[in-house]
Amino acid sequence: MKYTYLIAALAVFGVAGDAYADSHKMHEKQQMMAVPVNAGSLTISNVTGRFLIPGRPGAVFLKIENKGGADKLLSASSGLSNKVELHTHTMDNGVMKMRPVETIEVPGNAVVELKSGGLHIMMFGVKTLPEKGSKIPLTLTFEKAGEVKIEAMIGMPGDKHSH
Ligand SMILES: [Cu+2]
């Protein structure tokens, strides 16, 4: 009889524990989302940084929603990095390669996504590996919207939501 109660208690506790873990996970997920930034007709959201290995360059991904006329991302910079480049991925004889691009077009009334395997921002020379869940500052310079300050939320290595 005592044994049955113990099992029941464990089951309840187990369920409660899972529910707690789920709500905690949801909370963590919400915290992982950077706050969207508006600049003129642009809204920049889902700004996520991925830094995996100390001393190696990190990538930043984001979404640009444009509700106005065509614009262009000219450059990005960060006080943490001595060189920030706009990059794209290309297939070269079946091998995925990255290369810098001059600018990133943001057509009018369109959404441009910088994501893993496509366009992204590359940060070189970041001295300390940013911690998961921390935020790093970046400044984007658009042809029309001008300078836009954003924060990238650092995702977990291997986290599907960060790339
Ligand atoms: Cu790159």
GROMACS .gro file of N, CA and C in nm, residues 1-162:
model
  486
    1MET      N    1   0.083  -0.122   0.000
    1MET     CA    2   0.000   0.000   0.000
    1MET      C    3   0.086   0.126   0.000
    2LYS      N    4   0.183   0.129   0.091
    2LYS     CA    5   0.274   0.243   0.100
    2LYS      C    6   0.345   0.264  -0.035
    3TYR      N    7   0.380   0.149  -0.092
    3TYR     CA    8   0.453   0.150  -0.220
    3TYR      C    9   0.369   0.219  -0.329
    4THR      N   10   0.237   0.185  -0.329
    4THR     CA   11   0.146   0.244  -0.428
    4THR      C   12   0.142   0.397  -0.413
    5TYR      N   13   0.134   0.442  -0.287
    5TYR     CA   14   0.130   0.587  -0.262
    5TYR      C   15   0.259   0.654  -0.311
    6LEU      N   16   0.367   0.582  -0.289
    6LEU     CA   17   0.498   0.638  -0.330
    6LEU      C   18   0.500   0.655  -0.483
    7ILE      N   19   0.450   0.551  -0.553
    7ILE     CA   20   0.446   0.557  -0.700
    7ILE      C   21   0.358   0.675  -0.744
    8ALA      N   22   0.239   0.686  -0.677
    8ALA     CA   23   0.147   0.794  -0.712
    8ALA      C   24   0.213   0.929  -0.687
    9ALA      N   25   0.281   0.942  -0.575
    9ALA     CA   26   0.347   1.067  -0.542
    9ALA      C   27   0.456   1.099  -0.644
   10LEU      N   28   0.529   0.996  -0.681
   10LEU     CA   29   0.635   1.016  -0.780
   10LEU      C   30   0.578   1.061  -0.914
   11ALA      N   31   0.462   0.995  -0.948
   11ALA     CA   32   0.398   1.027  -1.076
   11ALA      C   33   0.355   1.174  -1.076
   12VAL      N   34   0.292   1.216  -0.966
   12VAL     CA   35   0.246   1.355  -0.956
   12VAL      C   36   0.364   1.450  -0.959
   13PHE      N   37   0.462   1.414  -0.879
   13PHE     CA   38   0.580   1.500  -0.873
   13PHE      C   39   0.648   1.507  -1.010
   14GLY      N   40   0.652   1.389  -1.074
   14GLY     CA   41   0.715   1.382  -1.206
   14GLY      C   42   0.643   1.471  -1.305
   15VAL      N   43   0.509   1.464  -1.306
   15VAL     CA   44   0.428   1.546  -1.397
   15VAL      C   45   0.449   1.694  -1.367
   16ALA      N   46   0.442   1.726  -1.234
   16ALA     CA   47   0.461   1.865  -1.194
   16ALA      C   48   0.599   1.912  -1.238
   17GLY      N   49   0.696   1.824  -1.221
   17GLY     CA   50   0.834   1.859  -1.259
   17GLY      C   51   0.845   1.888  -1.407
   18ASP      N   52   0.778   1.805  -1.488
   18ASP     CA   53   0.782   1.826  -1.632
   18ASP      C   54   0.715   1.958  -1.671
   19ALA      N   55   0.599   1.983  -1.605
   19ALA     CA   56   0.527   2.107  -1.635
   19ALA      C   57   0.615   2.226  -1.601
   20TYR      N   58   0.685   2.215  -1.490
   20TYR     CA   59   0.773   2.324  -1.450
   20TYR      C   60   0.883   2.342  -1.554
   21ALA      N   61   0.941   2.228  -1.595
   21ALA     CA   62   1.050   2.234  -1.692
   21ALA      C   63   1.001   2.296  -1.822
   22ASP      N   64   0.878   2.259  -1.865
   22ASP     CA   65   0.822   2.314  -1.989
   22ASP      C   66   0.803   2.465  -1.980
   23SER      N   67   0.745   2.511  -1.868
   23SER     CA   68   0.719   2.654  -1.856
   23SER      C   69   0.853   2.728  -1.846
   24HIS      N   70   0.949   2.664  -1.782
   24HIS     CA   71   1.081   2.724  -1.770
   24HIS      C   72   1.145   2.737  -1.908
   25LYS      N   73   1.128   2.629  -1.988
   25LYS     CA   74   1.184   2.626  -2.122
   25LYS      C   75   1.119   2.737  -2.208
   26MET      N   76   0.985   2.750  -2.196
   26MET     CA   77   0.914   2.853  -2.271
   26MET      C   78   0.965   2.991  -2.234
   27HIS      N   79   0.983   3.009  -2.102
   27HIS     CA   80   1.031   3.137  -2.052
   27HIS      C   81   1.169   3.166  -2.111
   28GLU      N   82   1.252   3.062  -2.111
   28GLU     CA   83   1.388   3.076  -2.163
   28GLU      C   84   1.384   3.112  -2.311
   29LYS      N   85   1.291   3.048  -2.383
   29LYS     CA   86   1.277   3.071  -2.526
   29LYS      C   87   1.238   3.217  -2.551
   30GLN      N   88   1.144   3.267  -2.469
   30GLN     CA   89   1.101   3.405  -2.486
   30GLN      C   90   1.216   3.500  -2.461
   31GLN      N   91   1.296   3.466  -2.360
   31GLN     CA   92   1.411   3.551  -2.328
   31GLN      C   93   1.513   3.549  -2.441
   32MET      N   94   1.514   3.435  -2.515
   32MET     CA   95   1.612   3.420  -2.622
   32MET      C   96   1.579   3.507  -2.742
   33MET      N   97   1.455   3.558  -2.746
   33MET     CA   98   1.417   3.642  -2.859
   33MET      C   99   1.456   3.786  -2.830
   34ALA      N  100   1.534   3.843  -2.919
   34ALA     CA  101   1.570   3.984  -2.902
   34ALA      C  102   1.448   4.070  -2.935
   35VAL      N  103   1.439   4.185  -2.873
   35VAL     CA  104   1.327   4.277  -2.896
   35VAL      C  105   1.339   4.336  -3.037
   36PRO      N  106   1.229   4.334  -3.116
   36PRO     CA  107   1.237   4.392  -3.250
   36PRO      C  108   1.266   4.542  -3.245
   37VAL      N  109   1.339   4.590  -3.344
   37VAL     CA  110   1.376   4.731  -3.350
   37VAL      C  111   1.314   4.791  -3.476
   38ASN      N  112   1.249   4.905  -3.462
   38ASN     CA  113   1.191   4.974  -3.577
   38ASN      C  114   1.279   5.090  -3.620
   39ALA      N  115   1.296   5.104  -3.749
   39ALA     CA  116   1.372   5.217  -3.804
   39ALA      C  117   1.306   5.254  -3.935
   40GLY      N  118   1.231   5.363  -3.935
   40GLY     CA  119   1.158   5.404  -4.054
   40GLY      C  120   1.061   5.295  -4.094
   41SER      N  121   1.071   5.248  -4.217
   41SER     CA  122   0.979   5.144  -4.264
   41SER      C  123   1.032   5.004  -4.234
   42LEU      N  124   1.147   4.996  -4.167
   42LEU     CA  125   1.207   4.865  -4.139
   42LEU      C  126   1.179   4.818  -3.997
   43THR      N  127   1.157   4.688  -3.983
   43THR     CA  128   1.151   4.625  -3.851
   43THR      C  129   1.252   4.512  -3.851
   44ILE      N  130   1.344   4.519  -3.756
   44ILE     CA  131   1.449   4.417  -3.748
   44ILE      C  132   1.423   4.330  -3.625
   45SER      N  133   1.410   4.200  -3.650
   45SER     CA  134   1.374   4.110  -3.539
   45SER      C  135   1.456   3.982  -3.546
   46ASN      N  136   1.435   3.896  -3.447
   46ASN     CA  137   1.504   3.765  -3.438
   46ASN      C  138   1.655   3.778  -3.451
   47VAL      N  139   1.711   3.882  -3.392
   47VAL     CA  140   1.855   3.901  -3.405
   47VAL      C  141   1.926   3.802  -3.313
   48THR      N  142   1.996   3.710  -3.374
   48THR     CA  143   2.059   3.601  -3.298
   48THR      C  144   2.206   3.589  -3.336
   49GLY      N  145   2.290   3.572  -3.237
   49GLY     CA  146   2.433   3.553  -3.263
   49GLY      C  147   2.472   3.409  -3.237
   50ARG      N  148   2.563   3.358  -3.316
   50ARG     CA  149   2.613   3.222  -3.294
   50ARG      C  150   2.766   3.224  -3.291
   51PHE      N  151   2.817   3.205  -3.172
   51PHE     CA  152   2.962   3.200  -3.151
   51PHE      C  153   2.993   3.065  -3.090
   52LEU      N  154   3.071   2.984  -3.160
   52LEU     CA  155   3.090   2.847  -3.115
   52LEU      C  156   3.227   2.821  -3.056
   53ILE      N  157   3.329   2.882  -3.114
   53ILE     CA  158   3.466   2.850  -3.073
   53ILE      C  159   3.540   2.981  -3.040
   54PRO      N  160   3.603   2.987  -2.921
   54PRO     CA  161   3.674   3.110  -2.885
   54PRO      C  162   3.777   3.146  -2.992
   55GLY      N  163   3.781   3.272  -3.027
   55GLY     CA  164   3.879   3.319  -3.125
   55GLY      C  165   3.835   3.303  -3.270
   56ARG      N  166   3.730   3.224  -3.293
   56ARG     CA  167   3.680   3.207  -3.430
   56ARG      C  168   3.567   3.307  -3.455
   57PRO      N  169   3.550   3.345  -3.584
   57PRO     CA  170   3.443   3.442  -3.611
   57PRO      C  171   3.304   3.386  -3.577
   58GLY      N  172   3.216   3.478  -3.542
   58GLY     CA  173   3.078   3.439  -3.510
   58GLY      C  174   2.983   3.496  -3.614
   59ALA      N  175   2.867   3.435  -3.625
   59ALA     CA  176   2.768   3.479  -3.723
   59ALA      C  177   2.648   3.541  -3.652
   60VAL      N  178   2.588   3.638  -3.719
   60VAL     CA  179   2.466   3.699  -3.668
   60VAL      C  180   2.358   3.685  -3.774
   61PHE      N  181   2.240   3.639  -3.730
   61PHE     CA  182   2.127   3.620  -3.818
   61PHE      C  183   2.014   3.712  -3.775
   62LEU      N  184   1.932   3.755  -3.866
   62LEU     CA  185   1.820   3.842  -3.831
   62LEU      C  186   1.720   3.848  -3.946
   63LYS      N  187   1.608   3.912  -3.914
   63LYS     CA  188   1.501   3.925  -4.012
   63LYS      C  189   1.473   4.073  -4.031
   64ILE      N  190   1.465   4.117  -4.155
   64ILE     CA  191   1.433   4.256  -4.185
   64ILE      C  192   1.299   4.259  -4.258
   65GLU      N  193   1.201   4.326  -4.197
   65GLU     CA  194   1.072   4.344  -4.264
   65GLU      C  195   1.067   4.487  -4.313
   66ASN      N  196   1.041   4.503  -4.440
   66ASN     CA  197   1.036   4.637  -4.498
   66ASN      C  198   0.894   4.668  -4.546
   67LYS      N  199   0.833   4.768  -4.483
   67LYS     CA  200   0.696   4.806  -4.521
   67LYS      C  201   0.696   4.928  -4.611
   68GLY      N  202   0.814   4.972  -4.654
   68GLY     CA  203   0.823   5.091  -4.739
   68GLY      C  204   0.898   5.062  -4.868
   69GLY      N  205   0.965   5.164  -4.919
   69GLY     CA  206   1.040   5.152  -5.044
   69GLY      C  207   1.169   5.075  -5.025
   70ALA      N  208   1.231   5.042  -5.138
   70ALA     CA  209   1.353   4.962  -5.136
   70ALA      C  210   1.464   5.030  -5.056
   71ASP      N  211   1.537   4.951  -4.983
   71ASP     CA  212   1.651   5.000  -4.906
   71ASP      C  213   1.766   4.901  -4.926
   72LYS      N  214   1.877   4.928  -4.862
   72LYS     CA  215   1.994   4.845  -4.881
   72LYS      C  216   2.076   4.845  -4.753
   73LEU      N  217   2.114   4.726  -4.707
   73LEU     CA  218   2.205   4.719  -4.591
   73LEU      C  219   2.347   4.738  -4.643
   74LEU      N  220   2.410   4.846  -4.598
   74LEU     CA  221   2.542   4.882  -4.651
   74LEU      C  222   2.655   4.819  -4.570
   75SER      N  223   2.637   4.817  -4.437
   75SER     CA  224   2.744   4.764  -4.352
   75SER      C  225   2.691   4.735  -4.213
   76ALA      N  226   2.773   4.666  -4.135
   76ALA     CA  227   2.742   4.640  -3.994
   76ALA      C  228   2.871   4.659  -3.916
   77SER      N  229   2.857   4.700  -3.791
   77SER     CA  230   2.975   4.717  -3.707
   77SER      C  231   2.939   4.683  -3.564
   78SER      N  232   3.042   4.660  -3.483
   78SER     CA  233   3.021   4.631  -3.342
   78SER      C  234   3.147   4.669  -3.266
   79GLY      N  235   3.129   4.728  -3.148
   79GLY     CA  236   3.243   4.763  -3.063
   79GLY      C  237   3.321   4.640  -3.018
   80LEU      N  238   3.260   4.522  -3.028
   80LEU     CA  239   3.325   4.399  -2.982
   80LEU      C  240   3.414   4.338  -3.089
   81SER      N  241   3.398   4.385  -3.212
   81SER     CA  242   3.463   4.319  -3.325
   81SER      C  243   3.549   4.418  -3.403
   82ASN      N  244   3.667   4.374  -3.446
   82ASN     CA  245   3.752   4.464  -3.525
   82ASN      C  246   3.716   4.460  -3.673
   83LYS      N  247   3.633   4.364  -3.712
   83LYS     CA  248   3.591   4.357  -3.852
   83LYS      C  249   3.457   4.285  -3.861
   84VAL      N  250   3.359   4.353  -3.918
   84VAL     CA  251   3.227   4.291  -3.938
   84VAL      C  252   3.198   4.294  -4.087
   85GLU      N  253   3.164   4.179  -4.142
   85GLU     CA  254   3.137   4.170  -4.286
   85GLU      C  255   2.996   4.117  -4.311
   86LEU      N  256   2.943   4.157  -4.426
   86LEU     CA  257   2.817   4.098  -4.475
   86LEU      C  258   2.858   3.979  -4.560
   87HIS      N  259   2.797   3.864  -4.533
   87HIS     CA  260   2.838   3.740  -4.600
   87HIS      C  261   2.721   3.670  -4.667
   88THR      N  262   2.756   3.586  -4.762
   88THR     CA  263   2.658   3.491  -4.817
   88THR      C  264   2.724   3.355  -4.828
   89HIS      N  265   2.645   3.253  -4.850
   89HIS     CA  266   2.697   3.119  -4.873
   89HIS      C  267   2.681   3.085  -5.020
   90THR      N  268   2.779   3.019  -5.075
   90THR     CA  269   2.765   2.969  -5.212
   90THR      C  270   2.813   2.825  -5.216
   91MET      N  271   2.762   2.751  -5.312
   91MET     CA  272   2.809   2.614  -5.331
   91MET      C  273   2.919   2.618  -5.436
   92ASP      N  274   3.034   2.563  -5.401
   92ASP     CA  275   3.148   2.560  -5.491
   92ASP      C  276   3.190   2.414  -5.506
   93ASN      N  277   3.156   2.353  -5.618
   93ASN     CA  278   3.184   2.210  -5.640
   93ASN      C  279   3.130   2.124  -5.526
   94GLY      N  280   3.010   2.156  -5.483
   94GLY     CA  281   2.946   2.077  -5.378
   94GLY      C  282   2.992   2.113  -5.238
   95VAL      N  283   3.082   2.210  -5.228
   95VAL     CA  284   3.130   2.252  -5.096
   95VAL      C  285   3.071   2.388  -5.062
   96MET      N  286   3.013   2.397  -4.943
   96MET     CA  287   2.953   2.522  -4.898
   96MET      C  288   3.063   2.619  -4.858
   97LYS      N  289   3.062   2.736  -4.921
   97LYS     CA  290   3.164   2.836  -4.890
   97LYS      C  291   3.099   2.969  -4.858
   98MET      N  292   3.168   3.047  -4.776
   98MET     CA  293   3.118   3.180  -4.744
   98MET      C  294   3.201   3.282  -4.820
   99ARG      N  295   3.134   3.388  -4.858
   99ARG     CA  296   3.210   3.497  -4.917
   99ARG      C  297   3.144   3.630  -4.881
  100PRO      N  298   3.226   3.736  -4.868
  100PRO     CA  299   3.167   3.866  -4.836
  100PRO      C  300   3.087   3.920  -4.953
  101VAL      N  301   2.982   3.995  -4.922
  101VAL     CA  302   2.907   4.067  -5.025
  101VAL      C  303   2.916   4.216  -4.990
  102GLU      N  304   2.907   4.298  -5.093
  102GLU     CA  305   2.919   4.444  -5.074
  102GLU      C  306   2.802   4.498  -4.991
  103THR      N  307   2.683   4.459  -5.033
  103THR     CA  308   2.561   4.509  -4.968
  103THR      C  309   2.455   4.400  -4.969
  104ILE      N  310   2.352   4.419  -4.889
  104ILE     CA  311   2.238   4.327  -4.892
  104ILE      C  312   2.113   4.407  -4.930
  105GLU      N  313   2.054   4.370  -5.043
  105GLU     CA  314   1.936   4.439  -5.092
  105GLU      C  315   1.816   4.412  -5.001
  106VAL      N  316   1.742   4.517  -4.972
  106VAL     CA  317   1.616   4.502  -4.897
  106VAL      C  318   1.506   4.561  -4.986
  107PRO      N  319   1.444   4.477  -5.070
  107PRO     CA  320   1.342   4.528  -5.162
  107PRO      C  321   1.223   4.589  -5.086
  108GLY      N  322   1.150   4.677  -5.154
  108GLY     CA  323   1.033   4.739  -5.093
  108GLY      C  324   0.925   4.636  -5.062
  109ASN      N  325   0.854   4.656  -4.950
  109ASN     CA  326   0.746   4.567  -4.908
  109ASN      C  327   0.785   4.420  -4.917
  110ALA      N  328   0.897   4.390  -4.854
  110ALA     CA  329   0.949   4.253  -4.859
  110ALA      C  330   1.013   4.217  -4.726
  111VAL      N  331   1.039   4.089  -4.710
  111VAL     CA  332   1.107   4.039  -4.591
  111VAL      C  333   1.238   3.976  -4.636
  112VAL      N  334   1.347   4.017  -4.573
  112VAL     CA  335   1.476   3.958  -4.603
  112VAL      C  336   1.524   3.887  -4.476
  113GLU      N  337   1.560   3.762  -4.491
  113GLU     CA  338   1.607   3.687  -4.375
  113GLU      C  339   1.753   3.652  -4.389
  114LEU      N  340   1.829   3.689  -4.288
  114LEU     CA  341   1.969   3.647  -4.280
  114LEU      C  342   1.968   3.524  -4.192
  115LYS      N  343   2.007   3.409  -4.250
  115LYS     CA  344   1.997   3.285  -4.174
  115LYS      C  345   2.108   3.189  -4.212
  116SER      N  346   2.122   3.086  -4.131
  116SER     CA  347   2.225   2.986  -4.152
  116SER      C  348   2.213   2.927  -4.292
  117GLY      N  349   2.324   2.921  -4.364
  117GLY     CA  350   2.323   2.866  -4.499
  117GLY      C  351   2.291   2.970  -4.604
  118GLY      N  352   2.266   3.095  -4.561
  118GLY     CA  353   2.235   3.203  -4.654
  118GLY      C  354   2.310   3.328  -4.616
  119LEU      N  355   2.244   3.440  -4.636
  119LEU     CA  356   2.304   3.568  -4.598
  119LEU      C  357   2.321   3.573  -4.447
  120HIS      N  358   2.430   3.633  -4.403
  120HIS     CA  359   2.452   3.651  -4.259
  120HIS      C  360   2.553   3.762  -4.236
  121ILE      N  361   2.567   3.799  -4.111
  121ILE     CA  362   2.668   3.898  -4.072
  121ILE      C  363   2.778   3.822  -4.000
  122MET      N  364   2.903   3.850  -4.034
  122MET     CA  365   3.015   3.777  -3.975
  122MET      C  366   3.098   3.873  -3.891
  123MET      N  367   3.122   3.834  -3.767
  123MET     CA  368   3.200   3.918  -3.676
  123MET      C  369   3.335   3.853  -3.649
  124PHE      N  370   3.440   3.925  -3.681
  124PHE     CA  371   3.575   3.873  -3.663
  124PHE      C  372   3.639   3.938  -3.539
  125GLY      N  373   3.734   3.867  -3.482
  125GLY     CA  374   3.818   3.925  -3.377
  125GLY      C  375   3.746   3.954  -3.247
  126VAL      N  376   3.638   3.881  -3.218
  126VAL     CA  377   3.570   3.897  -3.089
  126VAL      C  378   3.654   3.823  -2.985
  127LYS      N  379   3.709   3.900  -2.891
  127LYS     CA  380   3.812   3.843  -2.802
  127LYS      C  381   3.758   3.740  -2.704
  128THR      N  382   3.640   3.768  -2.648
  128THR     CA  383   3.583   3.675  -2.550
  128THR      C  384   3.458   3.612  -2.609
  129LEU      N  385   3.448   3.482  -2.601
  129LEU     CA  386   3.330   3.411  -2.652
  129LEU      C  387   3.206   3.458  -2.576
  130PRO      N  388   3.111   3.519  -2.646
  130PRO     CA  389   2.991   3.569  -2.577
  130PRO      C  390   2.913   3.453  -2.514
  131GLU      N  391   2.862   3.476  -2.394
  131GLU     CA  392   2.788   3.372  -2.323
  131GLU      C  393   2.649   3.354  -2.381
  132LYS      N  394   2.604   3.230  -2.379
  132LYS     CA  395   2.468   3.198  -2.422
  132LYS      C  396   2.368   3.280  -2.338
  133GLY      N  397   2.274   3.341  -2.406
  133GLY     CA  398   2.173   3.420  -2.335
  133GLY      C  399   2.212   3.566  -2.314
  134SER      N  400   2.338   3.598  -2.343
  134SER     CA  401   2.380   3.738  -2.330
  134SER      C  402   2.348   3.811  -2.460
  135LYS      N  403   2.361   3.943  -2.457
  135LYS     CA  404   2.332   4.023  -2.577
  135LYS      C  405   2.457   4.099  -2.617
  136ILE      N  406   2.477   4.108  -2.748
  136ILE     CA  407   2.590   4.187  -2.796
  136ILE      C  408   2.538   4.297  -2.889
  137PRO      N  409   2.600   4.416  -2.880
  137PRO     CA  410   2.553   4.529  -2.960
  137PRO      C  411   2.608   4.528  -3.102
  138LEU      N  412   2.525   4.572  -3.193
  138LEU     CA  413   2.565   4.586  -3.333
  138LEU      C  414   2.501   4.713  -3.388
  139THR      N  415   2.564   4.772  -3.487
  139THR     CA  416   2.503   4.884  -3.557
  139THR      C  417   2.495   4.848  -3.705
  140LEU      N  418   2.374   4.855  -3.758
  140LEU     CA  419   2.354   4.832  -3.901
  140LEU      C  420   2.344   4.967  -3.969
  141THR      N  421   2.401   4.980  -4.088
  141THR     CA  422   2.387   5.104  -4.163
  141THR      C  423   2.314   5.075  -4.293
  142PHE      N  424   2.196   5.135  -4.305
  142PHE     CA  425   2.115   5.120  -4.426
  142PHE      C  426   2.127   5.247  -4.511
  143GLU      N  427   2.110   5.230  -4.639
  143GLU     CA  428   2.119   5.343  -4.732
  143GLU      C  429   2.014   5.449  -4.696
  144LYS      N  430   1.890   5.406  -4.672
  144LYS     CA  431   1.783   5.504  -4.644
  144LYS      C  432   1.752   5.516  -4.496
  145ALA      N  433   1.742   5.404  -4.427
  145ALA     CA  434   1.704   5.406  -4.284
  145ALA      C  435   1.818   5.456  -4.197
  146GLY      N  436   1.939   5.462  -4.251
  146GLY     CA  437   2.054   5.512  -4.176
  146GLY      C  438   2.105   5.411  -4.075
  147GLU      N  439   2.163   5.464  -3.966
  147GLU     CA  440   2.222   5.376  -3.864
  147GLU      C  441   2.113   5.322  -3.771
  148VAL      N  442   2.115   5.191  -3.750
  148VAL     CA  443   2.018   5.128  -3.662
  148VAL      C  444   2.094   5.044  -3.560
  149LYS      N  445   2.072   5.075  -3.433
  149LYS     CA  446   2.139   4.998  -3.328
  149LYS      C  447   2.052   4.880  -3.288
  150ILE      N  448   2.112   4.762  -3.288
  150ILE     CA  449   2.039   4.640  -3.252
  150ILE      C  450   2.121   4.560  -3.150
  151GLU      N  451   2.057   4.462  -3.089
  151GLU     CA  452   2.127   4.371  -2.999
  151GLU      C  453   2.103   4.230  -3.046
  152ALA      N  454   2.210   4.153  -3.053
  152ALA     CA  455   2.196   4.012  -3.091
  152ALA      C  456   2.195   3.927  -2.966
  153MET      N  457   2.096   3.838  -2.958
  153MET     CA  458   2.087   3.744  -2.847
  153MET      C  459   2.174   3.624  -2.880
  154ILE      N  460   2.261   3.588  -2.789
  154ILE     CA  461   2.351   3.476  -2.817
  154ILE      C  462   2.281   3.344  -2.792
  155GLY      N  463   2.272   3.263  -2.897
  155GLY     CA  464   2.206   3.134  -2.887
  155GLY      C  465   2.301   3.026  -2.841
  156MET      N  466   2.244   2.913  -2.807
  156MET     CA  467   2.321   2.800  -2.760
  156MET      C  468   2.387   2.732  -2.879
  157PRO      N  469   2.511   2.687  -2.865
  157PRO     CA  470   2.572   2.612  -2.976
  157PRO      C  471   2.484   2.493  -3.012
  158GLY      N  472   2.452   2.480  -3.138
  158GLY     CA  473   2.371   2.366  -3.181
  158GLY      C  474   2.222   2.388  -3.164
  159ASP      N  475   2.183   2.499  -3.102
  159ASP     CA  476   2.041   2.528  -3.084
  159ASP      C  477   1.979   2.560  -3.219
  160LYS      N  478   1.877   2.483  -3.256
  160LYS     CA  479   1.813   2.500  -3.387
  160LYS      C  480   1.757   2.640  -3.406
  161HIS      N  481   1.717   2.702  -3.295
  161HIS     CA  482   1.655   2.834  -3.307
  161HIS      C  483   1.756   2.945  -3.327
  162SER      N  484   1.885   2.912  -3.314
  162SER     CA  485   1.986   3.017  -3.324
  162SER      C  486   2.048   3.022  -3.463
   0.00000   0.00000   0.00000
